[in-house]
Amino acid sequence: MLATTRRRTLKALGLGGAASLAGCVSSAPTANNAAATQEPTEAAAAQSVDVDRIAADPTDIPDPIDRDSPAEVDVTLHSEEAVAEIEDGVTFTYMTYNGQVPGPFIRVRQGDTVNLTFENDESNSLPHNVDFHAVAGPGGGAEATTTAPGESAELRFKATYPGAYIYHCAVPNMDMHISAGMFGIILVEPPEGMPEVDHEIYIGQHELYTDKPTGEEGHHKFDMDSMRSEEPCYVLMNGEKYAWTPNGYGPAVTAGTDETVRVFFVDGGPNLSSSFHPIGSVWETLYPDGSLSTEPQTHIQTRLVPPGSTTVATMNSPVPGDFKLVDHSLSRVARKGCMAVVRAEGEERPDIFDADPA
Ligand SMILES: [Cu+2]
């Protein structure tokens, strides 16, 4: 019975396979008149991809820190401009750290010294850098790491305060670079560490501004006008439409009904806040804005996460099923691709949830 209910829900959320309707940019052609207004010289065909999967693996997180003294940690971030698919048949030239969105999850301990090497790939076309909100220093390191294609820079910093922080590109067109994919999380664990959990996942939300309606096949170029008016064509979790759902690469994680999942969530933006909610559940514990030096809140249904911030939250489900992580501004879910799924497996618990009591 639960399976039927789940299918019905997926259909209601627009996951049945139908293409989204056009209209993310007021000046863009709609699906109905695209052929009439398309420029004949425009290379509309999807391009061959440089990266097969731009969506970062949500479980690709360094292990919790098992040290009781500070250390020096070497980190390399390599900026890469790369063509990849937003969804089937729709390509875009992303800007990334290490060829993935969001960028690599960096995990250190308060008091650690980070030796950062920042590389700008020689095949890139633009300068890039990195601004860490975990850095106590001018620009979060942005000026110190600004490099032209083919160059590299080094930055040494001490992680003086704990928390989960965004890092992002901060060149003058920073909104464009973040929108194209240049953001991630650096976690600075407090000296005592964090409570033990069974699973950890890493999800990054951001929005893409392109020159074609959502879902129109072909190569989408970045569109400054839709960014200026803050009307994105796509709002995504981990860089691709429904990437970590059963309709994409599969659930972000599969956990037992007796297990706890910790979600590290970052909103790259550059402009939209996320109303972060687990459908069919609540956040059991939640550290607002990734602040780990406060007590967590408990039983939070929806948490606003502004651009340039994070949240760290745990969830668990006593009953099996698929639990959709969404931005509760639900048009972004139904029409713009914003969703990830956490799957719970275990015994049915009709005393808690019974979809067919008759
Ligand atoms: Cu950049």
GROMACS .gro file of C-alpha atoms and ligand atoms in nm:
model
  359
    1MET     CA    1   0.000   0.000   0.000
    2LEU     CA    2   0.281   0.237   0.082
    3ALA     CA    3   0.433   0.185  -0.263
    4THR     CA    4   0.109   0.293  -0.432
    5THR     CA    5   0.091   0.600  -0.215
    6ARG     CA    6   0.450   0.685  -0.297
    7ARG     CA    7   0.390   0.658  -0.672
    8ARG     CA    8   0.087   0.879  -0.644
    9THR     CA    9   0.289   1.137  -0.453
   10LEU     CA   10   0.570   1.135  -0.708
   11LYS     CA   11   0.318   1.194  -0.982
   12ALA     CA   12   0.161   1.480  -0.792
   13LEU     CA   13   0.503   1.639  -0.751
   14GLY     CA   14   0.569   1.625  -1.122
   15LEU     CA   15   0.813   1.337  -1.113
   16GLY     CA   16   0.614   1.128  -1.356
   17GLY     CA   17   0.843   1.223  -1.643
   18ALA     CA   18   0.649   1.511  -1.798
   19ALA     CA   19   0.863   1.808  -1.898
   20SER     CA   20   0.826   2.126  -1.697
   21LEU     CA   21   0.652   2.418  -1.859
   22ALA     CA   22   0.855   2.705  -1.999
   23GLY     CA   23   0.864   3.056  -1.867
   24CYS     CA   24   1.159   3.115  -1.637
   25VAL     CA   25   1.256   3.432  -1.824
   26SER     CA   26   0.993   3.680  -1.935
   27SER     CA   27   1.188   3.768  -2.249
   28ALA     CA   28   1.269   3.409  -2.337
   29PRO     CA   29   1.076   3.214  -2.598
   30THR     CA   30   0.811   2.988  -2.454
   31ALA     CA   31   0.777   2.626  -2.551
   32ASN     CA   32   0.505   2.721  -2.796
   33ASN     CA   33   0.691   2.990  -2.989
   34ALA     CA   34   1.049   2.877  -2.945
   35ALA     CA   35   1.084   2.765  -3.306
   36ALA     CA   36   0.960   3.097  -3.441
   37THR     CA   37   1.190   3.316  -3.232
   38GLN     CA   38   1.504   3.103  -3.223
   39GLU     CA   39   1.804   3.259  -3.391
   40PRO     CA   40   1.912   3.039  -3.682
   41THR     CA   41   2.281   3.078  -3.594
   42GLU     CA   42   2.226   2.960  -3.235
   43ALA     CA   43   2.391   2.625  -3.169
   44ALA     CA   44   2.095   2.487  -2.979
   45ALA     CA   45   2.209   2.127  -2.972
   46ALA     CA   46   2.323   1.989  -2.641
   47GLN     CA   47   2.701   1.987  -2.622
   48SER     CA   48   2.919   1.689  -2.550
   49VAL     CA   49   2.986   1.676  -2.179
   50ASP     CA   50   3.320   1.716  -2.002
   51VAL     CA   51   3.185   1.563  -1.681
   52ASP     CA   52   2.937   1.272  -1.682
   53ARG     CA   53   2.791   1.362  -1.342
   54ILE     CA   54   2.829   1.712  -1.205
   55ALA     CA   55   2.615   1.624  -0.900
   56ALA     CA   56   2.839   1.561  -0.600
   57ASP     CA   57   2.787   1.226  -0.426
   58PRO     CA   58   2.600   1.327  -0.107
   59THR     CA   59   2.783   1.061   0.093
   60ASP     CA   60   3.129   1.180  -0.011
   61ILE     CA   61   3.214   1.336   0.326
   62PRO     CA   62   3.538   1.295   0.521
   63ASP     CA   63   3.506   1.086   0.837
   64PRO     CA   64   3.438   1.263   1.168
   65ILE     CA   65   3.757   1.397   1.322
   66ASP     CA   66   3.915   1.162   1.571
   67ARG     CA   67   4.182   1.390   1.717
   68ASP     CA   68   4.208   1.578   2.044
   69SER     CA   69   4.476   1.821   1.933
   70PRO     CA   70   4.515   2.065   1.642
   71ALA     CA   71   4.679   1.960   1.318
   72GLU     CA   72   4.787   2.101   0.985
   73VAL     CA   73   4.551   2.001   0.706
   74ASP     CA   74   4.639   2.024   0.336
   75VAL     CA   75   4.348   2.107   0.106
   76THR     CA   76   4.353   2.149  -0.273
   77LEU     CA   77   4.069   2.311  -0.462
   78HIS     CA   78   4.090   2.300  -0.840
   79SER     CA   79   3.856   2.523  -1.035
   80GLU     CA   80   3.718   2.368  -1.352
   81GLU     CA   81   3.477   2.509  -1.609
   82ALA     CA   82   3.298   2.206  -1.749
   83VAL     CA   83   3.000   2.120  -1.969
   84ALA     CA   84   2.755   1.880  -1.805
   85GLU     CA   85   2.385   1.796  -1.810
   86ILE     CA   86   2.132   1.975  -1.590
   87GLU     CA   87   1.884   1.708  -1.697
   88ASP     CA   88   1.864   1.468  -1.993
   89GLY     CA   89   1.939   1.654  -2.314
   90VAL     CA   90   2.003   1.990  -2.145
   91THR     CA   91   2.366   2.098  -2.112
   92PHE     CA   92   2.526   2.395  -1.937
   93THR     CA   93   2.881   2.517  -1.885
   94TYR     CA   94   2.923   2.490  -1.509
   95MET     CA   95   3.197   2.651  -1.304
   96THR     CA   96   3.308   2.416  -1.029
   97TYR     CA   97   3.550   2.330  -0.757
   98ASN     CA   98   3.694   1.990  -0.851
   99GLY     CA   99   3.435   1.917  -1.121
  100GLN     CA  100   3.136   1.877  -0.892
  101VAL     CA  101   2.847   2.077  -0.740
  102PRO     CA  102   2.864   2.154  -0.457
  103GLY     CA  103   3.243   2.161  -0.420
  104PRO     CA  104   3.427   1.910  -0.200
  105PHE     CA  105   3.324   1.885   0.165
  106ILE     CA  106   3.617   2.011   0.372
  107ARG     CA  107   3.634   1.891   0.734
  108VAL     CA  108   3.871   2.030   0.996
  109ARG     CA  109   3.880   2.083   1.372
  110GLN     CA  110   3.872   2.416   1.552
  111GLY     CA  111   4.236   2.523   1.599
  112ASP     CA  112   4.359   2.339   1.288
  113THR     CA  113   4.576   2.522   1.037
  114VAL     CA  114   4.468   2.476   0.676
  115ASN     CA  115   4.726   2.488   0.399
  116LEU     CA  116   4.514   2.563   0.095
  117THR     CA  117   4.631   2.527  -0.263
  118PHE     CA  118   4.393   2.688  -0.508
  119GLU     CA  119   4.442   2.601  -0.875
  120ASN     CA  120   4.276   2.760  -1.177
  121ASP     CA  121   4.276   2.502  -1.458
  122GLU     CA  122   4.465   2.617  -1.767
  123SER     CA  123   4.167   2.529  -1.987
  124ASN     CA  124   3.942   2.775  -1.799
  125SER     CA  125   3.840   3.108  -1.949
  126LEU     CA  126   3.798   3.320  -1.632
  127PRO     CA  127   3.972   3.416  -1.308
  128HIS     CA  128   3.845   3.238  -0.997
  129ASN     CA  129   3.912   3.237  -0.623
  130VAL     CA  130   3.763   3.119  -0.295
  131ASP     CA  131   3.611   3.305   0.000
  132PHE     CA  132   3.569   3.087   0.309
  133HIS     CA  133   3.331   3.207   0.578
  134ALA     CA  134   3.545   3.002   0.815
  135VAL     CA  135   3.845   3.228   0.750
  136ALA     CA  136   3.920   3.518   0.984
  137GLY     CA  137   4.086   3.751   0.736
  138PRO     CA  138   4.021   3.994   0.451
  139GLY     CA  139   3.774   3.863   0.197
  140GLY     CA  140   3.783   3.519   0.357
  141GLY     CA  141   4.089   3.462   0.141
  142ALA     CA  142   3.934   3.582  -0.184
  143GLU     CA  143   4.202   3.829  -0.292
  144ALA     CA  144   4.483   3.602  -0.178
  145THR     CA  145   4.352   3.321  -0.397
  146THR     CA  146   4.247   3.515  -0.708
  147THR     CA  147   4.416   3.346  -1.002
  148ALA     CA  148   4.403   3.355  -1.381
  149PRO     CA  149   4.366   3.035  -1.584
  150GLY     CA  150   4.679   2.822  -1.549
  151GLU     CA  151   4.784   2.987  -1.220
  152SER     CA  152   4.770   2.865  -0.864
  153ALA     CA  153   4.781   3.035  -0.524
  154GLU     CA  154   4.838   2.931  -0.166
  155LEU     CA  155   4.665   3.042   0.151
  156ARG     CA  156   4.733   2.943   0.509
  157PHE     CA  157   4.469   3.003   0.772
  158LYS     CA  158   4.371   2.891   1.118
  159ALA     CA  159   4.014   2.772   1.177
  160THR     CA  160   3.955   2.980   1.488
  161TYR     CA  161   3.581   2.929   1.536
  162PRO     CA  162   3.356   2.621   1.496
  163GLY     CA  163   3.061   2.580   1.261
  164ALA     CA  164   2.952   2.469   0.914
  165TYR     CA  165   3.041   2.743   0.669
  166ILE     CA  166   2.996   2.809   0.302
  167TYR     CA  167   3.289   2.873   0.076
  168HIS     CA  168   3.235   3.028  -0.266
  169CYS     CA  169   3.395   3.207  -0.557
  170ALA     CA  170   3.411   3.584  -0.501
  171VAL     CA  171   3.550   3.742  -0.817
  172PRO     CA  172   3.367   4.062  -0.927
  173ASN     CA  173   3.097   3.859  -1.110
  174MET     CA  174   3.058   3.648  -0.799
  175ASP     CA  175   2.683   3.598  -0.840
  176MET     CA  176   2.740   3.444  -1.183
  177HIS     CA  177   3.020   3.218  -1.061
  178ILE     CA  178   2.823   3.093  -0.762
  179SER     CA  179   2.518   3.036  -0.979
  180ALA     CA  180   2.732   2.838  -1.220
  181GLY     CA  181   2.832   2.608  -0.931
  182MET     CA  182   3.120   2.753  -0.729
  183PHE     CA  183   3.023   2.692  -0.366
  184GLY     CA  184   3.062   2.427  -0.097
  185ILE     CA  185   3.092   2.358   0.277
  186ILE     CA  186   3.387   2.375   0.513
  187LEU     CA  187   3.298   2.217   0.847
  188VAL     CA  188   3.498   2.325   1.151
  189GLU     CA  189   3.421   2.073   1.422
  190PRO     CA  190   3.426   2.196   1.781
  191PRO     CA  191   3.711   2.044   1.986
  192GLU     CA  192   3.474   1.799   2.155
  193GLY     CA  193   3.346   1.678   1.817
  194MET     CA  194   2.985   1.628   1.715
  195PRO     CA  195   2.728   1.375   1.839
  196GLU     CA  196   2.769   1.038   1.668
  197VAL     CA  197   2.518   0.953   1.394
  198ASP     CA  198   2.470   0.658   1.158
  199HIS     CA  199   2.487   0.844   0.827
  200GLU     CA  200   2.592   1.187   0.704
  201ILE     CA  201   2.496   1.347   0.373
  202TYR     CA  202   2.588   1.671   0.199
  203ILE     CA  203   2.337   1.869  -0.006
  204GLY     CA  204   2.391   2.203  -0.177
  205GLN     CA  205   2.106   2.410  -0.317
  206HIS     CA  206   2.154   2.682  -0.574
  207GLU     CA  207   1.980   2.837  -0.871
  208LEU     CA  208   2.073   2.849  -1.240
  209TYR     CA  209   1.988   3.135  -1.474
  210THR     CA  210   1.986   3.028  -1.838
  211ASP     CA  211   1.875   3.165  -2.175
  212LYS     CA  212   1.618   2.895  -2.250
  213PRO     CA  213   1.300   2.780  -2.078
  214THR     CA  214   1.329   2.513  -1.816
  215GLY     CA  215   1.352   2.171  -1.978
  216GLU     CA  216   1.409   2.289  -2.335
  217GLU     CA  217   1.660   2.053  -2.492
  218GLY     CA  218   1.992   2.190  -2.609
  219HIS     CA  219   2.279   2.388  -2.465
  220HIS     CA  220   2.170   2.654  -2.218
  221LYS     CA  221   2.388   2.961  -2.189
  222PHE     CA  222   2.416   3.167  -1.875
  223ASP     CA  223   2.166   3.457  -1.881
  224MET     CA  224   2.251   3.783  -1.700
  225ASP     CA  225   1.903   3.933  -1.745
  226SER     CA  226   1.723   3.652  -1.565
  227MET     CA  227   1.985   3.666  -1.290
  228ARG     CA  228   1.938   4.042  -1.254
  229SER     CA  229   1.564   3.988  -1.212
  230GLU     CA  230   1.627   3.681  -0.991
  231GLU     CA  231   1.409   3.451  -1.202
  232PRO     CA  232   1.601   3.126  -1.231
  233CYS     CA  233   1.517   2.851  -1.479
  234TYR     CA  234   1.638   2.586  -1.239
  235VAL     CA  235   1.663   2.555  -0.863
  236LEU     CA  236   1.869   2.247  -0.787
  237MET     CA  237   2.008   2.025  -0.516
  238ASN     CA  238   2.361   1.913  -0.603
  239GLY     CA  239   2.362   2.081  -0.940
  240GLU     CA  240   2.123   1.867  -1.143
  241LYS     CA  241   1.746   1.828  -1.166
  242TYR     CA  242   1.628   1.566  -0.912
  243ALA     CA  243   1.986   1.432  -0.902
  244TRP     CA  244   1.967   1.227  -0.584
  245THR     CA  245   1.616   1.081  -0.617
  246PRO     CA  246   1.490   0.750  -0.758
  247ASN     CA  247   1.438   0.935  -1.090
  248GLY     CA  248   1.804   1.039  -1.092
  249TYR     CA  249   2.103   0.854  -0.949
  250GLY     CA  250   1.899   0.702  -0.665
  251PRO     CA  251   1.832   0.816  -0.308
  252ALA     CA  252   2.096   1.033  -0.143
  253VAL     CA  253   2.124   0.769   0.127
  254THR     CA  254   1.942   0.458   0.247
  255ALA     CA  255   1.915   0.434   0.624
  256GLY     CA  256   1.753   0.191   0.863
  257THR     CA  257   1.436   0.298   1.043
  258ASP     CA  258   1.641   0.276   1.364
  259GLU     CA  259   1.916   0.500   1.228
  260THR     CA  260   1.984   0.874   1.230
  261VAL     CA  261   2.088   1.074   0.925
  262ARG     CA  262   2.272   1.404   0.959
  263VAL     CA  263   2.224   1.647   0.671
  264PHE     CA  264   2.478   1.919   0.600
  265PHE     CA  265   2.290   2.167   0.384
  266VAL     CA  266   2.435   2.475   0.214
  267ASP     CA  267   2.245   2.739   0.019
  268GLY     CA  268   2.481   2.880  -0.242
  269GLY     CA  269   2.209   3.102  -0.383
  270PRO     CA  270   2.322   3.340  -0.519
  271ASN     CA  271   1.982   3.497  -0.449
  272LEU     CA  272   1.712   3.263  -0.316
  273SER     CA  273   1.662   3.154   0.042
  274SER     CA  274   1.560   2.793   0.092
  275SER     CA  275   1.272   2.678   0.314
  276PHE     CA  276   1.437   2.347   0.391
  277HIS     CA  277   1.195   2.070   0.488
  278PRO     CA  278   1.191   1.687   0.495
  279ILE     CA  279   0.849   1.577   0.362
  280GLY     CA  280   0.698   1.317   0.595
  281SER     CA  281   0.929   1.405   0.880
  282VAL     CA  282   1.082   1.691   1.078
  283TRP     CA  283   1.436   1.792   1.166
  284GLU     CA  284   1.489   1.612   1.497
  285THR     CA  285   1.776   1.843   1.585
  286LEU     CA  286   1.886   2.150   1.392
  287TYR     CA  287   2.173   2.393   1.426
  288PRO     CA  288   2.050   2.718   1.267
  289ASP     CA  289   2.296   2.870   1.022
  290GLY     CA  290   2.540   2.590   1.097
  291SER     CA  291   2.626   2.740   1.436
  292LEU     CA  292   2.776   2.453   1.636
  293SER     CA  293   2.852   2.656   1.948
  294THR     CA  294   2.483   2.671   2.043
  295GLU     CA  295   2.242   2.400   2.154
  296PRO     CA  296   2.045   2.262   1.859
  297GLN     CA  297   1.677   2.334   1.813
  298THR     CA  298   1.447   2.031   1.811
  299HIS     CA  299   1.152   1.910   1.601
  300ILE     CA  300   1.175   2.181   1.336
  301GLN     CA  301   0.946   2.137   1.035
  302THR     CA  302   1.094   2.395   0.796
  303ARG     CA  303   1.408   2.601   0.837
  304LEU     CA  304   1.488   2.911   0.634
  305VAL     CA  305   1.844   2.894   0.502
  306PRO     CA  306   1.958   3.218   0.338
  307PRO     CA  307   2.208   3.233   0.054
  308GLY     CA  308   2.557   3.219   0.196
  309SER     CA  309   2.460   3.005   0.492
  310THR     CA  310   2.412   2.646   0.600
  311THR     CA  311   2.212   2.431   0.834
  312VAL     CA  312   2.311   2.109   1.009
  313ALA     CA  313   2.014   1.889   1.093
  314THR     CA  314   1.932   1.531   1.181
  315MET     CA  315   1.633   1.321   1.082
  316ASN     CA  316   1.512   0.970   1.140
  317SER     CA  317   1.200   0.784   1.047
  318PRO     CA  318   1.044   0.504   1.249
  319VAL     CA  319   0.861   0.384   0.935
  320PRO     CA  320   1.002   0.287   0.594
  321GLY     CA  321   0.960   0.503   0.287
  322ASP     CA  322   1.110   0.777   0.076
  323PHE     CA  323   1.146   1.116   0.242
  324LYS     CA  324   1.189   1.410   0.007
  325LEU     CA  325   1.417   1.693   0.108
  326VAL     CA  326   1.275   2.005  -0.050
  327ASP     CA  327   1.270   2.381  -0.055
  328HIS     CA  328   0.910   2.436   0.062
  329SER     CA  329   0.877   2.714  -0.196
  330LEU     CA  330   0.729   2.423  -0.385
  331SER     CA  331   0.720   2.563  -0.737
  332ARG     CA  332   1.096   2.516  -0.723
  333VAL     CA  333   1.032   2.148  -0.653
  334ALA     CA  334   0.752   2.084  -0.902
  335ARG     CA  335   0.891   2.296  -1.187
  336LYS     CA  336   1.258   2.372  -1.136
  337GLY     CA  337   1.417   2.047  -1.021
  338CYS     CA  338   1.483   2.102  -0.649
  339MET     CA  339   1.469   1.775  -0.452
  340ALA     CA  340   1.673   1.501  -0.291
  341VAL     CA  341   1.548   1.180  -0.130
  342VAL     CA  342   1.642   1.001   0.191
  343ARG     CA  343   1.518   0.640   0.194
  344ALA     CA  344   1.430   0.461   0.517
  345GLU     CA  345   1.420   0.081   0.523
  346GLY     CA  346   1.281  -0.141   0.794
  347GLU     CA  347   0.970  -0.305   0.933
  348GLU     CA  348   0.634  -0.145   0.866
  349ARG     CA  349   0.495   0.015   1.181
  350PRO     CA  350   0.114   0.033   1.138
  351ASP     CA  351   0.088   0.154   1.497
  352ILE     CA  352   0.263   0.472   1.381
  353PHE     CA  353   0.162   0.498   1.016
  354ASP     CA  354  -0.101   0.287   0.839
  355ALA     CA  355  -0.181   0.383   0.480
  356ASP     CA  356  -0.455   0.120   0.454
  357PRO     CA  357  -0.628   0.081   0.791
  358ALA     CA  358  -0.927  -0.092   0.628
  359CU      CU  359   3.488   3.176  -1.016
   0.00000   0.00000   0.00000
